[in-house]
C-alpha cells in the first residue's frame, strides 16, 4: 500500500503480508544458524549475515527513509557501527575525507583511525556550508545536520550538487532529524546514516544504527562491512526497534511541538543566552532548515551563566533526567562541557524534549531556571 502520510507509514512500515494465524509483526528470531542443506544460498544461512527480524526492520526503515523508492537499509549494533561502516569501508590510504568539525563527539576518534590508515581528513564547520571549501579532490563528504550539539544546519542539496559534480560521495548523519524530519536520500545524498539509539527508537533503552543507500553497489559494500566486523544488532533489539517505529510520528510530533514551545519560552528569558532551535523563526539555521526539513527535532540548546548555574539548573529539574543522549520519550538534559571535546561554553545545556505534557515540562524548566539563577 502506498500512502503519503507519515503516521500511517510508521505504523505499517516493514510489516509482512498478512498470513492467517501469524502475528502482524513477527517476534524476534533467535538463531545463530538456520536449517540449511545442500548448496548454501540465502536468504537465511548464518546469523551474522542475515536474520528475518533484521529484514523486517530494514524494510521498515527503508520505507521511512525513501517512501516509494527502491533503497536498501543495513542495521547495525549501534550508531557508531553504522557511521564506521561508511567511513571506514569507503576510505583507502591516500583518499581525502571531509568531516564536520562540530559533529558527533566520537567523530574525532574516527578521524584518528582514518589517519592511522593513511586517509587525509579535512574538517570544516557545518554552518554556512563551510565544508564546500574543503571538497577539492575528496572521496567522501560527511555531513551532520542539524549538528550535535550546536544545532547548525547545512544545505544538503547544495553540498551534494557540489560534491557529485566532483565525483565525491555524500553521507548524511540524520540522527537528530529522523527520517520524519528530513530525508537525505531525497536531497541527493548517497548514504543516510543514523544512530537509532536516539529518537528513532525513542525510549532510551536500546542501542542501534542504520545505513540506507539508493545504490545497490554502495549498499552491498555496507553489508559486506557488517559481515566483516560483525557489528550486528541482536534480534531482540531489532524487534524492539521495529515495535518502537510504530509510534515514531506520535512521539516526534509531540516532541517537536514541545521543543518549539520550550524554545519560545526560553527566548523570553534574560538568564538564557545562545539559544538554538532550528524551528525558531529567528534561528540562524531556520532559513535552510525550512527548505529541507519537515520537523525540526527534539533538541534545544542554550547557555546559562557558567558551570555552577548550569549544575543548579539540572539539579532543580524534577521531570528531566540529567543524562546524556537525546530523543527519548523522557526528557533529558546535560551540561555538555562535562565531557570535554565539544567546543561549547561551561554553561552550555543540551536539552532533549520528551513526550511529557508540554505545560508540565515548561513549568518545571521555568521553575528550575528561577531557582538556578536567583540571587
Ligand atoms: C549518538 C550519535 C551517534 C552514535 O550513536 P550510538 O548509537 O551511540 O553509537 C552518531 N551520530 C550522532 C549525531 C549521534 O547523536
GROMACS .gro file of C-alpha atoms and ligand atoms in nm:
model
  390
    1UNK     CA    1   0.000   0.000   0.000
    2UNK     CA    2   0.130   0.347  -0.073
    3UNK     CA    3   0.049   0.643   0.147
    4UNK     CA    4   0.195   0.988   0.171
    5UNK     CA    5   0.122   1.028   0.540
    6UNK     CA    6   0.393   0.972   0.797
    7UNK     CA    7   0.179   0.829   1.078
    8UNK     CA    8   0.020   0.565   0.858
    9UNK     CA    9   0.355   0.478   0.708
   10UNK     CA   10   0.516   0.450   1.052
   11UNK     CA   11   0.259   0.208   1.193
   12UNK     CA   12   0.268  -0.020   0.888
   13UNK     CA   13   0.633   0.008   0.786
   14UNK     CA   14   0.806  -0.322   0.720
   15UNK     CA   15   0.511  -0.545   0.812
   16UNK     CA   16   0.498  -0.871   0.618
   17UNK     CA   17   0.190  -0.961   0.410
   18UNK     CA   18  -0.095  -1.092   0.627
   19UNK     CA   19  -0.081  -1.464   0.693
   20UNK     CA   20  -0.354  -1.649   0.876
   21UNK     CA   21  -0.270  -1.714   1.244
   22UNK     CA   22   0.065  -1.537   1.220
   23UNK     CA   23   0.133  -1.224   1.430
   24UNK     CA   24   0.113  -0.892   1.246
   25UNK     CA   25   0.471  -0.813   1.349
   26UNK     CA   26   0.653  -1.147   1.380
   27UNK     CA   27   0.850  -1.187   1.702
   28UNK     CA   28   1.230  -1.183   1.727
   29UNK     CA   29   1.400  -1.479   1.562
   30UNK     CA   30   1.682  -1.605   1.782
   31UNK     CA   31   1.913  -1.804   1.561
   32UNK     CA   32   2.287  -1.836   1.520
   33UNK     CA   33   2.226  -2.068   1.224
   34UNK     CA   34   1.931  -2.185   1.017
   35UNK     CA   35   1.845  -2.526   0.873
   36UNK     CA   36   2.045  -2.535   0.555
   37UNK     CA   37   2.108  -2.840   0.342
   38UNK     CA   38   2.292  -2.858   0.014
   39UNK     CA   39   2.411  -2.550  -0.165
   40UNK     CA   40   2.431  -2.267   0.094
   41UNK     CA   41   2.214  -1.997  -0.059
   42UNK     CA   42   2.006  -1.747   0.140
   43UNK     CA   43   1.801  -1.571   0.245
   44UNK     CA   44   1.889  -1.716   0.587
   45UNK     CA   45   2.206  -1.912   0.640
   46UNK     CA   46   2.412  -1.781   0.931
   47UNK     CA   47   2.311  -1.527   1.196
   48UNK     CA   48   2.594  -1.281   1.136
   49UNK     CA   49   2.491  -1.244   0.772
   50UNK     CA   50   2.114  -1.224   0.784
   51UNK     CA   51   1.821  -1.258   1.021
   52UNK     CA   52   1.448  -1.232   0.940
   53UNK     CA   53   1.394  -0.985   1.226
   54UNK     CA   54   1.652  -0.753   1.069
   55UNK     CA   55   1.485  -0.795   0.731
   56UNK     CA   56   1.154  -0.663   0.863
   57UNK     CA   57   1.321  -0.370   1.040
   58UNK     CA   58   1.540  -0.289   0.740
   59UNK     CA   59   1.236  -0.280   0.511
   60UNK     CA   60   1.057  -0.055   0.762
   61UNK     CA   61   1.345   0.192   0.781
   62UNK     CA   62   1.378   0.193   0.400
   63UNK     CA   63   1.009   0.285   0.367
   64UNK     CA   64   1.062   0.576   0.605
   65UNK     CA   65   1.391   0.693   0.453
   66UNK     CA   66   1.270   0.692   0.093
   67UNK     CA   67   0.896   0.629   0.052
   68UNK     CA   68   0.810   0.476  -0.282
   69UNK     CA   69   1.171   0.428  -0.383
   70UNK     CA   70   1.383   0.116  -0.403
   71UNK     CA   71   1.653   0.162  -0.140
   72UNK     CA   72   1.842  -0.072   0.088
   73UNK     CA   73   1.894  -0.043   0.463
   74UNK     CA   74   2.151  -0.225   0.675
   75UNK     CA   75   2.100  -0.221   1.051
   76UNK     CA   76   2.391  -0.217   1.294
   77UNK     CA   77   2.458  -0.275   1.662
   78UNK     CA   78   2.491   0.099   1.728
   79UNK     CA   79   2.503   0.434   1.557
   80UNK     CA   80   2.883   0.429   1.564
   81UNK     CA   81   2.885   0.087   1.397
   82UNK     CA   82   2.680   0.243   1.117
   83UNK     CA   83   2.899   0.557   1.098
   84UNK     CA   84   3.216   0.346   1.087
   85UNK     CA   85   3.068   0.115   0.825
   86UNK     CA   86   3.052   0.403   0.578
   87UNK     CA   87   3.364   0.596   0.676
   88UNK     CA   88   3.598   0.301   0.723
   89UNK     CA   89   3.472   0.082   0.438
   90UNK     CA   90   3.481   0.356   0.172
   91UNK     CA   91   3.821   0.506   0.253
   92UNK     CA   92   4.158   0.391   0.123
   93UNK     CA   93   4.508   0.517   0.200
   94UNK     CA   94   4.564   0.845   0.017
   95UNK     CA   95   4.192   0.931  -0.006
   96UNK     CA   96   4.061   1.263   0.121
   97UNK     CA   97   3.758   1.258   0.353
   98UNK     CA   98   3.579   1.574   0.468
   99UNK     CA   99   3.418   1.572   0.812
  100UNK     CA  100   3.235   1.843   1.007
  101UNK     CA  101   3.441   1.990   1.291
  102UNK     CA  102   3.130   2.034   1.507
  103UNK     CA  103   2.974   1.690   1.470
  104UNK     CA  104   2.919   1.396   1.700
  105UNK     CA  105   3.165   1.354   1.984
  106UNK     CA  106   3.316   1.031   1.853
  107UNK     CA  107   3.400   1.166   1.505
  108UNK     CA  108   3.747   1.282   1.619
  109UNK     CA  109   3.817   0.919   1.718
  110UNK     CA  110   3.709   0.803   1.373
  111UNK     CA  111   3.935   1.072   1.229
  112UNK     CA  112   4.232   0.931   1.422
  113UNK     CA  113   4.152   0.585   1.290
  114UNK     CA  114   4.123   0.708   0.932
  115UNK     CA  115   4.453   0.893   0.962
  116UNK     CA  116   4.618   0.583   1.106
  117UNK     CA  117   4.515   0.411   0.780
  118UNK     CA  118   4.671   0.687   0.571
  119UNK     CA  119   4.349   0.872   0.486
  120UNK     CA  120   4.370   1.252   0.470
  121UNK     CA  121   4.096   1.411   0.678
  122UNK     CA  122   3.983   1.771   0.640
  123UNK     CA  123   3.728   1.937   0.864
  124UNK     CA  124   3.513   2.248   0.842
  125UNK     CA  125   3.210   2.378   1.032
  126UNK     CA  126   2.853   2.273   0.947
  127UNK     CA  127   2.717   2.629   0.946
  128UNK     CA  128   2.742   2.841   0.632
  129UNK     CA  129   2.804   2.526   0.422
  130UNK     CA  130   3.173   2.575   0.505
  131UNK     CA  131   3.253   2.215   0.405
  132UNK     CA  132   3.211   2.329   0.042
  133UNK     CA  133   3.553   2.488   0.062
  134UNK     CA  134   3.720   2.164   0.172
  135UNK     CA  135   3.586   1.945  -0.111
  136UNK     CA  136   3.869   1.961  -0.360
  137UNK     CA  137   3.969   1.606  -0.458
  138UNK     CA  138   3.765   1.449  -0.177
  139UNK     CA  139   3.638   1.091  -0.200
  140UNK     CA  140   3.370   1.127   0.067
  141UNK     CA  141   3.188   1.416   0.230
  142UNK     CA  142   3.033   1.355   0.571
  143UNK     CA  143   2.752   1.590   0.681
  144UNK     CA  144   2.574   1.606   1.012
  145UNK     CA  145   2.271   1.832   1.001
  146UNK     CA  146   2.141   1.956   1.237
  147UNK     CA  147   2.478   1.916   1.405
  148UNK     CA  148   2.503   1.776   1.754
  149UNK     CA  149   2.519   1.958   1.993
  150UNK     CA  150   2.547   2.302   1.824
  151UNK     CA  151   2.233   2.264   1.605
  152UNK     CA  152   2.383   2.430   1.299
  153UNK     CA  153   2.229   2.328   0.968
  154UNK     CA  154   2.387   2.297   0.625
  155UNK     CA  155   2.220   2.297   0.284
  156UNK     CA  156   2.235   1.928   0.191
  157UNK     CA  157   2.126   1.972  -0.171
  158UNK     CA  158   2.382   2.247  -0.232
  159UNK     CA  159   2.664   2.041  -0.083
  160UNK     CA  160   2.552   1.728  -0.271
  161UNK     CA  161   2.549   1.916  -0.603
  162UNK     CA  162   2.900   2.046  -0.547
  163UNK     CA  163   3.028   1.708  -0.426
  164UNK     CA  164   2.871   1.499  -0.703
  165UNK     CA  165   2.999   1.741  -0.962
  166UNK     CA  166   3.348   1.648  -0.847
  167UNK     CA  167   3.282   1.273  -0.804
  168UNK     CA  168   3.261   1.290  -0.424
  169UNK     CA  169   3.017   1.063  -0.237
  170UNK     CA  170   2.799   1.223   0.032
  171UNK     CA  171   2.680   1.072   0.359
  172UNK     CA  172   2.445   1.249   0.599
  173UNK     CA  173   2.420   1.167   0.969
  174UNK     CA  174   2.044   1.205   1.009
  175UNK     CA  175   2.025   1.105   1.375
  176UNK     CA  176   1.879   1.425   1.512
  177UNK     CA  177   1.611   1.475   1.248
  178UNK     CA  178   1.499   1.112   1.193
  179UNK     CA  179   1.352   1.027   0.851
  180UNK     CA  180   1.031   1.205   0.953
  181UNK     CA  181   1.227   1.527   0.991
  182UNK     CA  182   1.446   1.502   0.683
  183UNK     CA  183   1.516   1.252   0.406
  184UNK     CA  184   1.879   1.280   0.298
  185UNK     CA  185   1.846   1.044   0.001
  186UNK     CA  186   1.572   1.265  -0.146
  187UNK     CA  187   1.809   1.559  -0.101
  188UNK     CA  188   2.056   1.368  -0.318
  189UNK     CA  189   2.285   1.208  -0.058
  190UNK     CA  190   2.434   0.864  -0.125
  191UNK     CA  191   2.409   0.741   0.235
  192UNK     CA  192   2.163   0.826   0.510
  193UNK     CA  193   2.317   0.717   0.838
  194UNK     CA  194   2.173   0.732   1.187
  195UNK     CA  195   2.204   0.634   1.546
  196UNK     CA  196   1.866   0.475   1.611
  197UNK     CA  197   1.956   0.480   1.978
  198UNK     CA  198   1.806   0.830   1.981
  199UNK     CA  199   1.465   0.948   1.858
  200UNK     CA  200   1.419   0.670   1.605
  201UNK     CA  201   1.360   0.411   1.880
  202UNK     CA  202   1.290   0.682   2.136
  203UNK     CA  203   1.279   0.505   2.471
  204UNK     CA  204   1.641   0.532   2.584
  205UNK     CA  205   1.670   0.157   2.623
  206UNK     CA  206   1.845   0.020   2.314
  207UNK     CA  207   2.149   0.096   2.100
  208UNK     CA  208   2.108   0.056   1.727
  209UNK     CA  209   2.209   0.219   1.400
  210UNK     CA  210   2.144   0.201   1.028
  211UNK     CA  211   2.274   0.296   0.686
  212UNK     CA  212   2.035   0.343   0.393
  213UNK     CA  213   2.156   0.370   0.030
  214UNK     CA  214   1.982   0.404  -0.302
  215UNK     CA  215   2.270   0.249  -0.497
  216UNK     CA  216   2.276  -0.133  -0.460
  217UNK     CA  217   2.653  -0.141  -0.501
  218UNK     CA  218   2.709   0.104  -0.218
  219UNK     CA  219   2.460  -0.093  -0.008
  220UNK     CA  220   2.648  -0.417  -0.081
  221UNK     CA  221   2.970  -0.256   0.046
  222UNK     CA  222   2.799  -0.158   0.370
  223UNK     CA  223   2.657  -0.510   0.417
  224UNK     CA  224   2.994  -0.664   0.347
  225UNK     CA  225   3.149  -0.441   0.613
  226UNK     CA  226   2.890  -0.554   0.868
  227UNK     CA  227   2.974  -0.915   0.794
  228UNK     CA  228   3.347  -0.849   0.822
  229UNK     CA  229   3.338  -0.662   1.153
  230UNK     CA  230   3.033  -0.843   1.291
  231UNK     CA  231   2.874  -0.524   1.425
  232UNK     CA  232   2.528  -0.682   1.423
  233UNK     CA  233   2.226  -0.597   1.637
  234UNK     CA  234   2.069  -0.869   1.849
  235UNK     CA  235   1.727  -0.987   1.725
  236UNK     CA  236   1.561  -0.862   2.045
  237UNK     CA  237   1.693  -0.509   1.991
  238UNK     CA  238   1.593  -0.519   1.624
  239UNK     CA  239   1.242  -0.629   1.715
  240UNK     CA  240   1.205  -0.368   1.989
  241UNK     CA  241   1.320  -0.105   1.740
  242UNK     CA  242   1.059  -0.212   1.487
  243UNK     CA  243   0.789  -0.207   1.754
  244UNK     CA  244   0.902   0.144   1.853
  245UNK     CA  245   0.879   0.274   1.496
  246UNK     CA  246   0.501   0.239   1.509
  247UNK     CA  247   0.487   0.539   1.744
  248UNK     CA  248   0.757   0.741   1.569
  249UNK     CA  249   0.524   1.004   1.430
  250UNK     CA  250   0.328   1.036   1.756
  251UNK     CA  251   0.648   1.078   1.953
  252UNK     CA  252   0.832   1.318   1.726
  253UNK     CA  253   0.526   1.534   1.659
  254UNK     CA  254   0.476   1.580   2.032
  255UNK     CA  255   0.847   1.627   2.098
  256UNK     CA  256   0.895   1.879   1.815
  257UNK     CA  257   0.588   2.083   1.916
  258UNK     CA  258   0.702   2.096   2.277
  259UNK     CA  259   1.062   2.173   2.175
  260UNK     CA  260   0.938   2.477   1.983
  261UNK     CA  261   0.723   2.587   2.278
  262UNK     CA  262   1.020   2.546   2.510
  263UNK     CA  263   1.250   2.740   2.276
  264UNK     CA  264   0.994   3.021   2.256
  265UNK     CA  265   0.964   3.033   2.635
  266UNK     CA  266   1.344   3.036   2.676
  267UNK     CA  267   1.376   3.313   2.416
  268UNK     CA  268   1.191   3.543   2.654
  269UNK     CA  269   1.433   3.497   2.944
  270UNK     CA  270   1.721   3.726   3.024
  271UNK     CA  271   1.914   3.449   3.205
  272UNK     CA  272   1.931   3.234   2.889
  273UNK     CA  273   2.176   3.312   2.607
  274UNK     CA  274   2.297   3.132   2.296
  275UNK     CA  275   1.954   2.975   2.241
  276UNK     CA  276   1.941   2.745   1.937
  277UNK     CA  277   1.649   2.556   1.782
  278UNK     CA  278   1.623   2.520   1.404
  279UNK     CA  279   1.244   2.555   1.427
  280UNK     CA  280   1.262   2.905   1.578
  281UNK     CA  281   1.191   3.157   1.301
  282UNK     CA  282   1.481   3.381   1.403
  283UNK     CA  283   1.734   3.099   1.450
  284UNK     CA  284   2.031   3.130   1.209
  285UNK     CA  285   1.959   2.772   1.093
  286UNK     CA  286   1.594   2.836   1.017
  287UNK     CA  287   1.607   2.956   0.654
  288UNK     CA  288   1.792   2.644   0.538
  289UNK     CA  289   1.606   2.416   0.781
  290UNK     CA  290   1.262   2.509   0.644
  291UNK     CA  291   1.374   2.422   0.293
  292UNK     CA  292   1.495   2.071   0.372
  293UNK     CA  293   1.333   1.964   0.700
  294UNK     CA  294   0.975   1.867   0.775
  295UNK     CA  295   1.021   1.857   1.153
  296UNK     CA  296   1.295   2.030   1.348
  297UNK     CA  297   1.381   1.774   1.613
  298UNK     CA  298   1.356   1.741   1.988
  299UNK     CA  299   1.684   1.905   2.089
  300UNK     CA  300   1.709   2.264   2.213
  301UNK     CA  301   2.041   2.408   2.324
  302UNK     CA  302   2.118   2.716   2.531
  303UNK     CA  303   2.375   2.865   2.763
  304UNK     CA  304   2.344   2.954   3.129
  305UNK     CA  305   2.579   3.178   3.318
  306UNK     CA  306   2.861   2.933   3.396
  307UNK     CA  307   2.911   2.584   3.528
  308UNK     CA  308   2.756   2.636   3.873
  309UNK     CA  309   2.435   2.790   3.740
  310UNK     CA  310   2.402   2.510   3.485
  311UNK     CA  311   2.453   2.246   3.753
  312UNK     CA  312   2.198   2.412   3.984
  313UNK     CA  313   1.952   2.418   3.694
  314UNK     CA  314   1.995   2.046   3.621
  315UNK     CA  315   1.967   1.969   3.993
  316UNK     CA  316   1.644   2.168   4.026
  317UNK     CA  317   1.465   1.992   3.739
  318UNK     CA  318   1.216   1.733   3.856
  319UNK     CA  319   1.075   1.597   3.530
  320UNK     CA  320   1.403   1.595   3.339
  321UNK     CA  321   1.679   1.341   3.392
  322UNK     CA  322   2.038   1.463   3.400
  323UNK     CA  323   2.165   1.223   3.135
  324UNK     CA  324   2.338   1.223   2.802
  325UNK     CA  325   2.182   1.110   2.472
  326UNK     CA  326   1.859   1.254   2.332
  327UNK     CA  327   1.536   1.171   2.154
  328UNK     CA  328   1.375   0.973   2.437
  329UNK     CA  329   1.011   0.999   2.544
  330UNK     CA  330   1.153   1.107   2.881
  331UNK     CA  331   1.318   1.448   2.873
  332UNK     CA  332   1.690   1.462   2.945
  333UNK     CA  333   1.934   1.748   2.976
  334UNK     CA  334   2.303   1.775   3.040
  335UNK     CA  335   2.583   2.022   3.079
  336UNK     CA  336   2.768   1.930   2.766
  337UNK     CA  337   3.110   2.064   2.869
  338UNK     CA  338   3.137   1.797   3.139
  339UNK     CA  339   3.257   1.559   2.865
  340UNK     CA  340   3.526   1.784   2.718
  341UNK     CA  341   3.572   1.764   2.342
  342UNK     CA  342   3.284   1.979   2.217
  343UNK     CA  343   3.371   2.347   2.169
  344UNK     CA  344   3.094   2.475   2.397
  345UNK     CA  345   3.082   2.716   2.695
  346UNK     CA  346   3.083   2.574   3.050
  347UNK     CA  347   2.716   2.665   3.096
  348UNK     CA  348   2.600   2.505   2.766
  349UNK     CA  349   2.290   2.289   2.812
  350UNK     CA  350   2.177   2.031   2.558
  351UNK     CA  351   1.810   1.974   2.632
  352UNK     CA  352   1.621   1.682   2.479
  353UNK     CA  353   1.246   1.730   2.491
  354UNK     CA  354   1.040   1.421   2.575
  355UNK     CA  355   0.674   1.335   2.543
  356UNK     CA  356   0.559   1.481   2.875
  357UNK     CA  357   0.263   1.718   2.876
  358UNK     CA  358   0.411   2.043   2.748
  359UNK     CA  359   0.262   2.258   3.027
  360UNK     CA  360   0.419   2.034   3.292
  361UNK     CA  361   0.758   2.032   3.124
  362UNK     CA  362   0.768   2.405   3.060
  363UNK     CA  363   0.663   2.480   3.419
  364UNK     CA  364   0.937   2.250   3.550
  365UNK     CA  365   1.203   2.417   3.334
  366UNK     CA  366   1.095   2.771   3.425
  367UNK     CA  367   1.090   2.684   3.795
  368UNK     CA  368   1.436   2.527   3.774
  369UNK     CA  369   1.572   2.832   3.590
  370UNK     CA  370   1.427   3.062   3.854
  371UNK     CA  371   1.592   2.858   4.126
  372UNK     CA  372   1.924   2.827   3.947
  373UNK     CA  373   1.959   3.194   3.857
  374UNK     CA  374   1.803   3.354   4.167
  375UNK     CA  375   2.031   3.580   4.370
  376LIG     C1  376   2.460   0.922   1.933
  376LIG     C2  377   2.507   0.963   1.800
  376LIG     C3  378   2.588   0.878   1.723
  376LIG     C4  379   2.641   0.747   1.776
  376LIG     O1  380   2.538   0.657   1.803
  376LIG     P1  381   2.548   0.537   1.909
  376LIG     O2  382   2.419   0.467   1.891
  376LIG     O3  383   2.569   0.599   2.044
  376LIG     O4  384   2.666   0.453   1.869
  376LIG     C5  385   2.625   0.921   1.596
  376LIG     N1  386   2.585   1.041   1.548
  376LIG     C6  387   2.508   1.124   1.619
  376LIG     C7  388   2.466   1.255   1.561
  376LIG     C8  389   2.467   1.088   1.747
  376LIG     O5  390   2.391   1.171   1.819
   0.00000   0.00000   0.00000
